[in-house]
């Protein structure tokens, strides 16, 4: 019999009501697998406790068993707001200028991961496979191994892997990478992120790593399998959202409100990695270079506020408020405003209606692990009259979505040219591009991503337990 699947991530997003229209594709896909394999989803509850207690609250969420741990306020500060969001997130997105190198954050990260391991280890049964997600929990496999866990453990990184020259600015970078060699399988979204990881292992002095056939790696006396697993969206769910009553109503409402102007849309969390300032400047350049087209277009930028407790996010928020206000003040007419800038979230069916009403989708992050908005935009289009995707070459999605108009998001002139080209692309060309892109969206459906990762993890060649004891001794 196949063993259970245990999913571990910082926040547990298994929905209470799986039918709700706002549930993301990743949460749906993982929940479905957990229902199938009778598994468990483990993570932080989002709550704080006055004093650490090594226990989890076990609950049922729409047929999925979840195990939630409360953290002390100091853990939240140092592990979550600190090392995860002020150190690793900016560094992995190549923002060394925003990266905090505080010793206390690193200590909090190690302590909290060790705490997670303390609670998780007793919940793991001998046949379980464990799938750990993202940069919050990189060393967790090492901490589980220290507690005697021998199960197969996989790790998937949702963000980019950084270039070695930047990673080495992190104190204890080698310890972080060494801890990854306690996994059986490490997955990345793209070949590019995987190659950067391999470059570190092969080239960093003192690591003494070896590149083996088939993307396996050896270093620190251990061996790990790596692979490329591009994530996607829940295509069927998204198509249903598009066809739903609310999706259709939102489309009608958007269409009416644009008053025959061509809608350009951007949908991103408010994050400095998403290239929002550069995007607005590129759009301004377009308005400047094409005065005749000004009143024919409209940019809708939907940007929910995120991580507002972190200073860098308050700064970018203030800068965007000012920039959107300035561009509107400078270019608006009495009956036209160039930018609608909204800080709010929408349900998935509403988003589908908004995307479908747009002639152009602007997805221009400065660096992004994958970017699911690019795939959602494509899936929402009307095949007879599809909109055009403008995509940053620095999004992981660009590795697969070469039929989009690929741009360098740092160049306002390139952005402006791409907007012009997208708005004037003939229908036949729009259809041809859309069909190719939609094929990619289908081929990378989130359930394919999930099943391929889990199947690879279950099949990975493992060192015998004796070898593993040697590895554990090495790590201690
Ligand atoms: P994110 O950085 O959050 O994810 P992304 O992949 O674009 O980036 O996913 C964002 C999700 O949030 C999308 O499903 C989108 O629809 C939703 N969203 C954004 N704005 C919204 C709004 N206003 N209302 C409602 N929903 C909104 C991280 C990595 C990415 C990687 C994913 C998955 O940074 O690179 O693609 O994980 O691995």
mmCIF file of N, CA and C in Angstrom, residues 233 238 267-268 355 361-365 368 370-381 388-392 395-398 401 404 434 437-438 441:
data_model
loop_
_atom_site.group_PDB
_atom_site.id
_atom_site.type_symbol
_atom_site.label_atom_id
_atom_site.label_comp_id
_atom_site.label_asym_id
_atom_site.label_seq_id
_atom_site.Cartn_x
_atom_site.Cartn_y
_atom_site.Cartn_z
ATOM 1 N N UNK A 233 -1.571 26.286 -12.803
ATOM 2 C CA UNK A 233 -2.835 26.589 -12.135
ATOM 3 C C UNK A 233 -3.775 25.388 -12.249
ATOM 4 N N UNK A 238 -10.209 26.993 -12.951
ATOM 5 C CA UNK A 238 -10.168 28.367 -13.431
ATOM 6 C C UNK A 238 -11.151 28.571 -14.579
ATOM 7 N N UNK A 267 -2.194 42.250 -12.010
ATOM 8 C CA UNK A 267 -2.717 41.702 -10.742
ATOM 9 C C UNK A 267 -1.532 41.119 -9.984
ATOM 10 N N UNK A 268 -1.149 41.755 -8.899
ATOM 11 C CA UNK A 268 0.037 41.276 -8.164
ATOM 12 C C UNK A 268 -0.093 41.646 -6.696
ATOM 13 N N UNK A 355 -9.663 39.461 -15.992
ATOM 14 C CA UNK A 355 -8.645 39.091 -16.998
ATOM 15 C C UNK A 355 -9.283 39.006 -18.390
ATOM 16 N N UNK A 361 -2.372 41.704 -20.753
ATOM 17 C CA UNK A 361 -2.006 41.344 -19.378
ATOM 18 C C UNK A 361 -0.553 41.739 -19.160
ATOM 19 N N UNK A 362 -0.315 42.551 -18.120
ATOM 20 C CA UNK A 362 1.053 43.006 -17.846
ATOM 21 C C UNK A 362 1.586 42.235 -16.642
ATOM 22 N N UNK A 363 2.512 41.330 -16.888
ATOM 23 C CA UNK A 363 3.095 40.528 -15.815
ATOM 24 C C UNK A 363 4.601 40.749 -15.880
ATOM 25 N N UNK A 364 5.078 41.708 -15.102
ATOM 26 C CA UNK A 364 6.457 42.171 -15.325
ATOM 27 C C UNK A 364 7.293 42.196 -14.043
ATOM 28 N N UNK A 365 7.369 41.053 -13.330
ATOM 29 C CA UNK A 365 8.208 41.026 -12.132
ATOM 30 C C UNK A 365 9.687 41.190 -12.473
ATOM 31 N N UNK A 368 10.957 36.351 -10.287
ATOM 32 C CA UNK A 368 9.789 35.642 -9.753
ATOM 33 C C UNK A 368 10.007 34.148 -9.962
ATOM 34 N N UNK A 370 7.918 31.539 -10.385
ATOM 35 C CA UNK A 370 7.173 31.141 -11.573
ATOM 36 C C UNK A 370 6.330 32.317 -12.051
ATOM 37 N N UNK A 371 5.292 32.646 -11.310
ATOM 38 C CA UNK A 371 4.249 33.645 -11.539
ATOM 39 C C UNK A 371 3.016 32.989 -12.147
ATOM 40 N N UNK A 372 2.026 32.828 -11.286
ATOM 41 C CA UNK A 372 0.795 32.148 -11.695
ATOM 42 C C UNK A 372 -0.186 33.081 -12.371
ATOM 43 N N UNK A 373 -0.047 34.389 -12.136
ATOM 44 C CA UNK A 373 -0.963 35.338 -12.777
ATOM 45 C C UNK A 373 -0.837 35.216 -14.298
ATOM 46 N N UNK A 374 0.386 34.996 -14.787
ATOM 47 C CA UNK A 374 0.589 34.858 -16.240
ATOM 48 C C UNK A 374 -0.276 33.720 -16.781
ATOM 49 N N UNK A 375 -0.333 32.614 -16.050
ATOM 50 C CA UNK A 375 -1.090 31.443 -16.522
ATOM 51 C C UNK A 375 -2.589 31.674 -16.352
ATOM 52 N N UNK A 376 -2.971 32.334 -15.254
ATOM 53 C CA UNK A 376 -4.398 32.644 -15.054
ATOM 54 C C UNK A 376 -4.896 33.563 -16.164
ATOM 55 N N UNK A 377 -4.101 34.558 -16.532
ATOM 56 C CA UNK A 377 -4.516 35.504 -17.573
ATOM 57 C C UNK A 377 -4.801 34.758 -18.880
ATOM 58 N N UNK A 378 -3.903 33.854 -19.231
ATOM 59 C CA UNK A 378 -4.075 33.102 -20.486
ATOM 60 C C UNK A 378 -5.336 32.236 -20.412
ATOM 61 N N UNK A 379 -5.497 31.534 -19.271
ATOM 62 C CA UNK A 379 -6.640 30.610 -19.148
ATOM 63 C C UNK A 379 -7.978 31.331 -19.198
ATOM 64 N N UNK A 380 -7.979 32.622 -18.854
ATOM 65 C CA UNK A 380 -9.252 33.357 -18.786
ATOM 66 C C UNK A 380 -9.678 33.944 -20.134
ATOM 67 N N UNK A 381 -8.804 33.888 -21.132
ATOM 68 C CA UNK A 381 -9.108 34.604 -22.385
ATOM 69 C C UNK A 381 -10.203 33.932 -23.206
ATOM 70 N N UNK A 388 -3.415 39.742 -25.087
ATOM 71 C CA UNK A 388 -1.988 39.442 -25.285
ATOM 72 C C UNK A 388 -1.265 39.532 -23.943
ATOM 73 N N UNK A 389 -0.414 38.544 -23.680
ATOM 74 C CA UNK A 389 0.362 38.532 -22.436
ATOM 75 C C UNK A 389 1.722 39.186 -22.662
ATOM 76 N N UNK A 390 2.009 40.202 -21.853
ATOM 77 C CA UNK A 390 3.366 40.770 -21.822
ATOM 78 C C UNK A 390 4.021 40.202 -20.563
ATOM 79 N N UNK A 391 5.143 39.527 -20.728
ATOM 80 C CA UNK A 391 5.727 38.775 -19.615
ATOM 81 C C UNK A 391 7.205 39.118 -19.438
ATOM 82 N N UNK A 392 7.578 39.352 -18.201
ATOM 83 C CA UNK A 392 8.982 39.609 -17.888
ATOM 84 C C UNK A 392 9.848 38.396 -18.204
ATOM 85 N N UNK A 395 10.676 36.265 -15.036
ATOM 86 C CA UNK A 395 9.728 35.387 -14.323
ATOM 87 C C UNK A 395 10.052 33.960 -14.728
ATOM 88 N N UNK A 396 9.959 33.028 -13.789
ATOM 89 C CA UNK A 396 10.171 31.624 -14.130
ATOM 90 C C UNK A 396 9.270 31.200 -15.275
ATOM 91 N N UNK A 397 8.066 31.756 -15.324
ATOM 92 C CA UNK A 397 7.094 31.402 -16.369
ATOM 93 C C UNK A 397 7.647 31.645 -17.777
ATOM 94 N N UNK A 398 8.601 32.567 -17.912
ATOM 95 C CA UNK A 398 9.131 32.890 -19.245
ATOM 96 C C UNK A 398 9.861 31.697 -19.857
ATOM 97 N N UNK A 401 6.821 30.072 -21.422
ATOM 98 C CA UNK A 401 5.823 30.873 -22.143
ATOM 99 C C UNK A 401 6.482 31.831 -23.127
ATOM 100 N N UNK A 404 4.666 34.552 -25.276
ATOM 101 C CA UNK A 404 4.225 35.859 -24.762
ATOM 102 C C UNK A 404 5.147 36.925 -25.355
ATOM 103 N N UNK A 434 -2.042 32.784 -28.398
ATOM 104 C CA UNK A 434 -2.855 32.296 -27.282
ATOM 105 C C UNK A 434 -2.917 30.771 -27.295
ATOM 106 N N UNK A 437 0.239 29.340 -25.940
ATOM 107 C CA UNK A 437 0.364 29.581 -24.498
ATOM 108 C C UNK A 437 -0.623 28.721 -23.707
ATOM 109 N N UNK A 438 -1.821 28.573 -24.245
ATOM 110 C CA UNK A 438 -2.834 27.781 -23.532
ATOM 111 C C UNK A 438 -2.400 26.323 -23.434
ATOM 112 N N UNK A 441 -0.182 26.144 -20.526
ATOM 113 C CA UNK A 441 -0.960 26.218 -19.283
ATOM 114 C C UNK A 441 -1.565 24.850 -18.966
#
